[in-house]
mmCIF file of C-alpha atoms in Angstrom:
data_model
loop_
_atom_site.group_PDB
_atom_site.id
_atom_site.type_symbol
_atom_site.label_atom_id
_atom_site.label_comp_id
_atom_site.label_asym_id
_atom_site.label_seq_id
_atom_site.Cartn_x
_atom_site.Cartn_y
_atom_site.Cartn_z
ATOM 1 C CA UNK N 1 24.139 98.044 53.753
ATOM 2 C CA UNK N 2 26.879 98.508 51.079
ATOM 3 C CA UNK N 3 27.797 101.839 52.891
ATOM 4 C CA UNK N 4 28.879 99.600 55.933
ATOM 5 C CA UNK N 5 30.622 96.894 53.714
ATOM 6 C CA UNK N 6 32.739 99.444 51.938
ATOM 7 C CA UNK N 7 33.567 101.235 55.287
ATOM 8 C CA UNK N 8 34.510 97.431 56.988
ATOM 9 C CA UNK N 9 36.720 97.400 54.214
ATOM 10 C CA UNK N 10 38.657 100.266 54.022
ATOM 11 C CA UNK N 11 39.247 99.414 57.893
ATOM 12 C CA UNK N 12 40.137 96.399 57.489
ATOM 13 C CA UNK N 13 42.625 97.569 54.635
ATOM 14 C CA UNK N 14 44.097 100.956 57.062
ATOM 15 C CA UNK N 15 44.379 97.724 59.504
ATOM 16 C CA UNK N 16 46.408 96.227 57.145
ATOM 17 C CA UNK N 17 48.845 98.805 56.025
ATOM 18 C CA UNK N 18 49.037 100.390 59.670
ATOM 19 C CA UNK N 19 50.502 96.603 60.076
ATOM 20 C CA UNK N 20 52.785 96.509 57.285
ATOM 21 C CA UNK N 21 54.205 99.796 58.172
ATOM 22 C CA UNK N 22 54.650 98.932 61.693
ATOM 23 C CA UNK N 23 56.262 95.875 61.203
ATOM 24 C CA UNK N 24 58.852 97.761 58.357
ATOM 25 C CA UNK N 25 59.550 100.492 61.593
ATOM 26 C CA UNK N 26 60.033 98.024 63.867
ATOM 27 C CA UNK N 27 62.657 96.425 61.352
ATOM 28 C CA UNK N 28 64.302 99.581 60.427
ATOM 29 C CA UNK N 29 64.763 100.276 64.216
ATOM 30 C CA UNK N 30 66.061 97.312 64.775
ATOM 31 C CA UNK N 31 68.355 97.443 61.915
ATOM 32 C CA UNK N 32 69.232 101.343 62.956
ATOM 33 C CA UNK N 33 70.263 100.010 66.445
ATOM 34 C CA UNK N 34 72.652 97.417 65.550
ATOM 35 C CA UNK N 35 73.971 99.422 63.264
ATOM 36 C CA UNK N 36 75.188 101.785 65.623
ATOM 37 C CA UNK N 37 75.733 99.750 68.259
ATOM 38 C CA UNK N 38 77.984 97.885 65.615
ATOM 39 C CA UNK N 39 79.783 101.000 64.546
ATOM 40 C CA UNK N 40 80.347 102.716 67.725
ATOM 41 C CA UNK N 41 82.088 98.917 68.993
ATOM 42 C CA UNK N 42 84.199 98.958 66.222
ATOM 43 C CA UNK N 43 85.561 102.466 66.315
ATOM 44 C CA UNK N 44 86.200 101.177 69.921
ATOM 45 C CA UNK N 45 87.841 97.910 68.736
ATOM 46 C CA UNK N 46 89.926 100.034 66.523
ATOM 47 C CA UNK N 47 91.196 102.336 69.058
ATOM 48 C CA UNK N 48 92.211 98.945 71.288
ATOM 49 C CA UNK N 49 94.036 97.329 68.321
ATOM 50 C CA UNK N 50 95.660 100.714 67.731
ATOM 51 C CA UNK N 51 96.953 101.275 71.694
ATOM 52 C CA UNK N 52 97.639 97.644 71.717
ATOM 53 C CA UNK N 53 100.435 98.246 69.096
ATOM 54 C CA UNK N 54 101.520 101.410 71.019
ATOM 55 C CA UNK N 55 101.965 99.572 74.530
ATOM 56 C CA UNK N 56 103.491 96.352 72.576
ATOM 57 C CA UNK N 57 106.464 98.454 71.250
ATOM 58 C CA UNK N 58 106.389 100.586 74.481
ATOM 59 C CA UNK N 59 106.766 97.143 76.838
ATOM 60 C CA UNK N 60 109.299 95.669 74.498
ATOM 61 C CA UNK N 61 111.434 99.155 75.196
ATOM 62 C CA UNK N 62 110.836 99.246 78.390
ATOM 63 C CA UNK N 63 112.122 95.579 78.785
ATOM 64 C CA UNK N 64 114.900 96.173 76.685
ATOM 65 C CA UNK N 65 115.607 99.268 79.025
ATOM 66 C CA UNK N 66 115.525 97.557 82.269
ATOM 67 C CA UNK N 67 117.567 94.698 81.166
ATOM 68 C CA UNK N 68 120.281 96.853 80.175
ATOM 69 C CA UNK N 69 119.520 98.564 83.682
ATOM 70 C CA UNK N 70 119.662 94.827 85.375
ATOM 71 C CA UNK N 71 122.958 93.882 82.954
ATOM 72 C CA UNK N 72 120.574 90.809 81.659
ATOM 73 C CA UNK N 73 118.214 91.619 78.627
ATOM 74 C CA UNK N 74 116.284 88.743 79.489
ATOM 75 C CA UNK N 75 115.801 90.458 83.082
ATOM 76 C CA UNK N 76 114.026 93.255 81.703
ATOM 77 C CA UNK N 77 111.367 90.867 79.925
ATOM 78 C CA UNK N 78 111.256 89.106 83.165
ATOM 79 C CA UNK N 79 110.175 91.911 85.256
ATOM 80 C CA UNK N 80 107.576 93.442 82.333
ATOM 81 C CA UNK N 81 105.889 89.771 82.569
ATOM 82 C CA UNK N 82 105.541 90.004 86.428
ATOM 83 C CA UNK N 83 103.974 93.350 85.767
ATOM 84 C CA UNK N 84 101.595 91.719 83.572
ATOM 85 C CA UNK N 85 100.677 88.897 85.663
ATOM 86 C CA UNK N 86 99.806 91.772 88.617
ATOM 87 C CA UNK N 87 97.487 93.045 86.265
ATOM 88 C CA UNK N 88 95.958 89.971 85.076
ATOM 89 C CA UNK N 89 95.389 89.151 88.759
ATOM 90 C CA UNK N 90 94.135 92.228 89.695
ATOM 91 C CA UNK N 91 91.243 92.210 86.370
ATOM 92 C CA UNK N 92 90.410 88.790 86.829
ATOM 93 C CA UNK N 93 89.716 90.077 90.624
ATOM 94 C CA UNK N 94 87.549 93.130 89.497
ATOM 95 C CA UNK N 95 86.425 92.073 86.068
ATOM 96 C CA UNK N 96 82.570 92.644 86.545
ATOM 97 C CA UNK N 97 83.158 95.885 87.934
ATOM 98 C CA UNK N 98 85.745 96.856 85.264
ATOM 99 C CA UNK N 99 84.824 95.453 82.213
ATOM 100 C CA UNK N 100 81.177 93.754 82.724
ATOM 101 C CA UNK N 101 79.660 96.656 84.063
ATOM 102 C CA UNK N 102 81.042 99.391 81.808
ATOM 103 C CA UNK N 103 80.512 97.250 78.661
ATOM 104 C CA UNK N 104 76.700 96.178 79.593
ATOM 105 C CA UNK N 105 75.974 100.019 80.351
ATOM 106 C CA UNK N 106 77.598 101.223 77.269
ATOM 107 C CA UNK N 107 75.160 99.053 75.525
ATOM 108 C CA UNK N 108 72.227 99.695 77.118
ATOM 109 C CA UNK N 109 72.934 103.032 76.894
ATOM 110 C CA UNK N 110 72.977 103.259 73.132
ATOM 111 C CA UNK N 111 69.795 100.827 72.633
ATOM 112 C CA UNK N 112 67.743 103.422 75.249
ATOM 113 C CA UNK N 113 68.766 106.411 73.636
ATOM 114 C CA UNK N 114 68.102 105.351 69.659
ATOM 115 C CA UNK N 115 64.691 103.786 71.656
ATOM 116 C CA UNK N 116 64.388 107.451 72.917
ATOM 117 C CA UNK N 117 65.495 109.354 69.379
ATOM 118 C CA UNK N 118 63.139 106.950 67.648
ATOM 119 C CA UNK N 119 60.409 108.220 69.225
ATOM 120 C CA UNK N 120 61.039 111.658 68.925
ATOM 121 C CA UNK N 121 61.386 111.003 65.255
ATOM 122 C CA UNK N 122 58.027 109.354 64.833
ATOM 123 C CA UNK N 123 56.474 112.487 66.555
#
């Protein structure tokens, strides 16, 4: 009878640790996944804020240009801002297919494929 006790508990303590360790995976995944996710956003956010200063200085040439062009400075700021406004209009038109979509995938993408490098690594 103490034969059976002792095995009951060394189950019930392989239970326990196969628990313990799961739940510390499960965390470190988790933590591994937002993580990159994280990282891989804000080497994209970087790149923005960097071609946002490029295009800034670009557009304020370019206005500068074609108010010189339209013998009005002002003109040339005019006409960039009417450019803008076409593109505003034409995103806010196609925003889930340009933006939505393309950002949702992107994320999904990375969870499914640190889901499907996880398990590789576990194997």
């Amino acid at each position: 009878m103490k034969n059976y006790i002792d095995d009951l508990e060394k189950l019930f303590t392989l239970a326990e640790n196969y628990s313990k360790t799961s739940i510390k995976l499960f965390k470190y995944s988790a933590v591994y996944k937002s993580a990159n996710i994280l990282s891989s956003l804000s080497v994209k956010f970087v790149l923005i804020l960097l071609l946002l200063f490029f295009f800034f200085f670009l557009n304020i040439g370019i206005a500068i240009y074609l108010g010189e062009y339209l013998r009005k400075i002002y003109y040339g700021f005019f006409v960039v801002a009417g450019f803008y406004i076409l593109i505003t209009i034409f995103f806010l038109v196609f925003k889930d297919a340009l933006i939505k979509t393309p950002v949702s995938n992107f994320i999904i993408r990375i969870t499914l494929n640190n889901n499907h490098n996880d398990s590789h690594e576990i194997e």
